[in-house]
XYZ file of C-alpha atoms in Angstrom:
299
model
C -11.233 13.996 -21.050
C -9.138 12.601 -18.335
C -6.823 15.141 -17.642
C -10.193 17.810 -17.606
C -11.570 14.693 -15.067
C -9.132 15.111 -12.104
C -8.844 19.264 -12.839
C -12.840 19.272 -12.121
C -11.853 16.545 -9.157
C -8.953 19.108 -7.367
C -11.631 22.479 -8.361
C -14.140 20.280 -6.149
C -12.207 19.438 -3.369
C -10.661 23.277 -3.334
C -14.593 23.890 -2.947
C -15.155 22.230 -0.217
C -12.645 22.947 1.662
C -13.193 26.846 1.259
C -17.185 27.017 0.878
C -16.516 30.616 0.940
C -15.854 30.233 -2.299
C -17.559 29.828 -5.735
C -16.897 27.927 -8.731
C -17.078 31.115 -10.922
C -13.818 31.912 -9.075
C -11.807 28.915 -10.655
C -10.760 28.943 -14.686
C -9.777 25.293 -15.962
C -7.568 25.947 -18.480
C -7.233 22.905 -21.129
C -4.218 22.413 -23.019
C -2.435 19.845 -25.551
C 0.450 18.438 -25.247
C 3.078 16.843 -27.579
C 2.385 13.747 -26.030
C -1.282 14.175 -26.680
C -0.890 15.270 -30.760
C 1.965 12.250 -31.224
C -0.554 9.573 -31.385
C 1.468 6.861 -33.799
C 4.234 6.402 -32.159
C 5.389 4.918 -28.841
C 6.299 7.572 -25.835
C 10.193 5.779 -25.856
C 10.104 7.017 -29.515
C 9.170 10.825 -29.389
C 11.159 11.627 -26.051
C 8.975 9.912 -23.050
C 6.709 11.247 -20.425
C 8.066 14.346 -19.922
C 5.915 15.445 -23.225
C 3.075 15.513 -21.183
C 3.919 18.196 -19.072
C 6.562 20.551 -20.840
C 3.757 23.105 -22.534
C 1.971 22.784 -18.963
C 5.133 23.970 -17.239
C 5.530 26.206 -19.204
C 2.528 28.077 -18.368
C 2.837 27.673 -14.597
C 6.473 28.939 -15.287
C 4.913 32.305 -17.075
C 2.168 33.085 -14.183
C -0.573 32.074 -17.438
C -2.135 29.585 -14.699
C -1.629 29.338 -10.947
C -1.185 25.468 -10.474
C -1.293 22.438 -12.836
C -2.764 19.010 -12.290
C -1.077 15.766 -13.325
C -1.599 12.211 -12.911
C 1.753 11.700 -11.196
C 2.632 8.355 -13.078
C 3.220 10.869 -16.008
C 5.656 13.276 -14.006
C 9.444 13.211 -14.400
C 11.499 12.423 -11.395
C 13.016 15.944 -12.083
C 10.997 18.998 -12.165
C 11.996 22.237 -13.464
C 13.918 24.497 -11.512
C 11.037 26.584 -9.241
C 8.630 24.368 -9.104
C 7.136 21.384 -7.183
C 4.350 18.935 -6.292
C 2.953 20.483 -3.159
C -0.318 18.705 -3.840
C -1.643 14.716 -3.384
C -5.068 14.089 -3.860
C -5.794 10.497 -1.670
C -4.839 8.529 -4.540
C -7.661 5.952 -5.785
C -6.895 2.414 -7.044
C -3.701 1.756 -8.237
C -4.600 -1.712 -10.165
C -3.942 -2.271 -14.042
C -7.661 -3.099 -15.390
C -7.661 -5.884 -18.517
C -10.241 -4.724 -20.840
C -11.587 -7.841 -23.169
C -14.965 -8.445 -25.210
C -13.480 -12.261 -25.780
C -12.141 -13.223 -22.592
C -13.197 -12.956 -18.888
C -9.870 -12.591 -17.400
C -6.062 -12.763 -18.764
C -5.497 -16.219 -17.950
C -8.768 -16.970 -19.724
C -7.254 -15.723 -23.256
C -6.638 -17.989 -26.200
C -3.217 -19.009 -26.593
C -1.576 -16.669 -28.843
C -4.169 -13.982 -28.390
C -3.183 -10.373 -29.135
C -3.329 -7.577 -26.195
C -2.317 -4.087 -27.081
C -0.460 -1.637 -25.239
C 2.370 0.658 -25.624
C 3.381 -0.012 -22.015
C 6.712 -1.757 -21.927
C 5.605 -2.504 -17.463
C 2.608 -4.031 -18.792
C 3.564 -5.863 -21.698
C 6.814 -7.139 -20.010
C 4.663 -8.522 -17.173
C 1.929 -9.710 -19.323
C 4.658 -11.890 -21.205
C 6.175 -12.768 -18.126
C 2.976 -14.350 -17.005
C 1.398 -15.744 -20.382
C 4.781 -16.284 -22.731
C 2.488 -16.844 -25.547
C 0.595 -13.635 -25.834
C 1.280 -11.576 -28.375
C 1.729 -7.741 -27.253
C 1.252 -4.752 -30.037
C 1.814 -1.179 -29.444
C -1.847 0.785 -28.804
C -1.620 4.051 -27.828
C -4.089 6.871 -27.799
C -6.552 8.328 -24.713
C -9.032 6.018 -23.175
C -11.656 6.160 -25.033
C -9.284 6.233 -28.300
C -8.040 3.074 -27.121
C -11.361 1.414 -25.865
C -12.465 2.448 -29.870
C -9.326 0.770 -31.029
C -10.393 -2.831 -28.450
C -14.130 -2.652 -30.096
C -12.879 -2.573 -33.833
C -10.748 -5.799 -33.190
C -7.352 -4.186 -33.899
C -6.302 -6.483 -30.448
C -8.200 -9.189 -28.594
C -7.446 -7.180 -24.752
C -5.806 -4.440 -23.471
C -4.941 -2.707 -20.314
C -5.918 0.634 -18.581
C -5.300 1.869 -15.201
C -8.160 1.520 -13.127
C -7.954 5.063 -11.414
C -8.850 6.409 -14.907
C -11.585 4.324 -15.965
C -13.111 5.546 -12.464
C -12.496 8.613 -12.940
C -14.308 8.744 -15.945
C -17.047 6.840 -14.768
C -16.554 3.722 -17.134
C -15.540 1.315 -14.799
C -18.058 -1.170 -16.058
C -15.928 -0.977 -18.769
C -13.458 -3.356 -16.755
C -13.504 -7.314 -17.229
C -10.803 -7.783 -14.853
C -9.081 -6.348 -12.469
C -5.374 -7.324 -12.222
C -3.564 -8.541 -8.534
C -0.388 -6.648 -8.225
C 1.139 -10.219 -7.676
C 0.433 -10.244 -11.639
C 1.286 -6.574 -12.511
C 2.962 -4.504 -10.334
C 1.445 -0.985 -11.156
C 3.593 2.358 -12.336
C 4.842 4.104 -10.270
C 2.638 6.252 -8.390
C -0.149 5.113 -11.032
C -3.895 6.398 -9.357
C -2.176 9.468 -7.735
C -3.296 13.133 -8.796
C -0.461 16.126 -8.650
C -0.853 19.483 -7.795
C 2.199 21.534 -8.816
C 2.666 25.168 -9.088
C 5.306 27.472 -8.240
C 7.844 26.929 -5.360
C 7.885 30.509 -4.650
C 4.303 30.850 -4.136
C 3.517 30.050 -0.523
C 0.191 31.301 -0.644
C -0.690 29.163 -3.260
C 1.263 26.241 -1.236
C -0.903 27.101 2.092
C -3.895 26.919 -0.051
C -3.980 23.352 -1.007
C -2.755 22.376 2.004
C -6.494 21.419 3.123
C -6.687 18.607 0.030
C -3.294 17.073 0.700
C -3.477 13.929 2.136
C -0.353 12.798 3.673
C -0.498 8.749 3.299
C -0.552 9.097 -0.680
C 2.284 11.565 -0.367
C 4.480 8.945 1.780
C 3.456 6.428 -0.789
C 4.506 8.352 -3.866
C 7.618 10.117 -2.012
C 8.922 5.956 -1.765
C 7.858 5.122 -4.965
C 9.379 8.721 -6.664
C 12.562 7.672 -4.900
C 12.603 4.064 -6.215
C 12.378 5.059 -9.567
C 14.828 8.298 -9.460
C 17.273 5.603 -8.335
C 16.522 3.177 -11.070
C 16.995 6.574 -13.510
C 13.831 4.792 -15.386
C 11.870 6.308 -18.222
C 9.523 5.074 -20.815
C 12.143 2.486 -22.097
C 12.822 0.548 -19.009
C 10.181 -1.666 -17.807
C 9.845 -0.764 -14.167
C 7.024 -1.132 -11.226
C 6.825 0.135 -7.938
C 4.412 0.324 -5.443
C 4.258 1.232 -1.631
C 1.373 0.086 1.016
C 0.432 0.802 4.517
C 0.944 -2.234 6.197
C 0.640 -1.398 9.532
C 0.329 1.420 11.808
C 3.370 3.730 11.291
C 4.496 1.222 8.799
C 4.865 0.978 5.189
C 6.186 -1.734 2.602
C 7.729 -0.709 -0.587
C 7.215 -3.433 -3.629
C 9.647 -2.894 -7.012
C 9.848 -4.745 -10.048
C 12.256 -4.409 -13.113
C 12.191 -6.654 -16.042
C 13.437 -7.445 -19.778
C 11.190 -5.469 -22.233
C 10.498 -9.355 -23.598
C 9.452 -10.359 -20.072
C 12.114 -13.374 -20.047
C 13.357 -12.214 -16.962
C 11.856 -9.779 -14.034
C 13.114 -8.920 -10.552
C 11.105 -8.216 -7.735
C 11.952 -7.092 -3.974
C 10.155 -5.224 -1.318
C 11.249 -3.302 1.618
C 9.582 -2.347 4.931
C 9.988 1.179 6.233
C 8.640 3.764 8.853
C 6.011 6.121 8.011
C 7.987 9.305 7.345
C 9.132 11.522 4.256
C 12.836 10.959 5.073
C 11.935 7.333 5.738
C 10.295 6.754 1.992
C 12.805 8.508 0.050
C 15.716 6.324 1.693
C 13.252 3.180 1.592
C 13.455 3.921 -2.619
C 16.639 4.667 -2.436
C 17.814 1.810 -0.807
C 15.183 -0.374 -2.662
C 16.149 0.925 -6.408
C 20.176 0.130 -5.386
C 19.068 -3.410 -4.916
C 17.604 -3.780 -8.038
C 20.115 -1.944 -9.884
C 23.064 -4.572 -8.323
C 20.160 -7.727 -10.211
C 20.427 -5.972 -13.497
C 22.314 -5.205 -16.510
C 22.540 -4.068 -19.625
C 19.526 -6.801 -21.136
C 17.022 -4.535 -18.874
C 17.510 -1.166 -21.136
C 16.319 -1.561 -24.328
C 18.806 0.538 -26.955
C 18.413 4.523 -27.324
């Protein structure tokens, strides 16, 4: 329902920026991935976040569908050979959102109480802050896992807030979480366009519903993590802010899976492409010179 959310979001914005057009002339084309079937186990487990965009690729790849929209905290640092993200929507709230029918904010919870979530960022923070909360994998779509919250299998859990909005269901959210607490994914709230790289009239055409301060923001934040060669098993945040005009600060974060131990840094850096990727780059190095091997977890 998500994923069909921010399609009908980039088929709107493609509509008004060519009124010319109609919506009969746009096809959304739904498909499943492997990381939408695999529903009992963790992403770390069945191969990581690359599983939600391999059958998608594959299409764009064939010429079955013309571009492909992702929420970027799901892309790979490495995209398949011909094609690329020429695409960022203005990306919407970034913010984890804690989800509770029993407790009004996270440091409100009972000692002990149980949050679910299958994110290794979130739970490593969460423990970080409250070392008595107990964190058990919860996977599944939203409203899978809002289902799961309702029938008690966990006291809380957390969501990204983009999504929730997306959907409409922000009232679902009880609170939502200062970065100071958890530092979001990287380039969590952001919506991809990617197609093919030889395709320039495709390229030209979205050009009117890029917006180049998410891109900047995202290009940092892509380039932090590349460094940090994270994936689903490595507990890694990383966001980038406008702080000024013409500059930008870059926050990262990389932690124990248990939480016992997290790093944080942030670096300022110009407003340009070339600017953000070496601002990640240079970011991700100092990290990697804090950590060792306690940060992986094994596989």
């Amino acid at each position: 329902k998500l994923a069909l959310a921010q399609s009908e979001e980039v088929k709107a914005r493609l509509l008004r920026a060519y009124p010319d057009m109609d919506a009969s002339q746009f096809e959304i084309v739904p498909m499943t991935t492997t990381g939408d079937r695999v529903q009992d186990k963790t992403l770390q487990d069945i191969g990581g976040k690359g599983l939600f965009t391999k059958e998608i690729e594959d299409a764009l790849l064939s010429g079955d569908v013309d571009i492909a929209v992702h929420s970027m905290k799901d892309m790979p640092t490495v995209l398949p050979s011909g094609l690329l993200i020429s695409c960022l929507l203005e990306r919407e709230d970034p913010r984890d959102a804690f989800l509770s029918p029993h407790a009004s904010s996270v440091d409100a919870l009972k000692h002990g109480a149980t949050v679910g979530t299958a994110s290794l960022r979130r739970g490593a923070q969460l423990k970080a802050h409250r070392p008595d909360l107990n964190i058990v994998p919860l996977r599944g779509n939203v409203l899978t896992r809002l289902q799961k919250l309702s029938d008690g299998v966990c006291d809380a859990t957390l969501l990204a807030v983009a999504g929730l909005n997306r959907l409409g269901m922000e009232d679902h959210i009880t609170e939502r979480l200062s970065t100071d607490v958890c530092l979001p994914a990287v380039a969590q709230g952001a919506i991809g366009v990617e197609c093919r790289e030889d395709d320039a009239f495709i390229r030209d055409w979205l050009l009117p519903i890029h917006h180049g301060e998410t891109s900047l923001r995202i290009t940092a934040e892509r380039s932090l993590l590349a460094t940090l060669d994270g994936s689903c098993r490595t507990p890694i945040g990383g966001l980038a802010v406008s702080v000024e005009d013409h500059v930008m600060k870059l926050e990262g974060l990389v932690a124990t899976p248990d939480g016992s131990e997290c790093h944080r840094r942030s670096i300022l850096f110009t407003a340009s492409e070339k600017d953000a990727r070496e601002a990640g780059i240079k970011l991700g190095e100092t990290l990697l010179s804090l950590m060792d091997k306690r940060f992986y977890t094994a596989g």
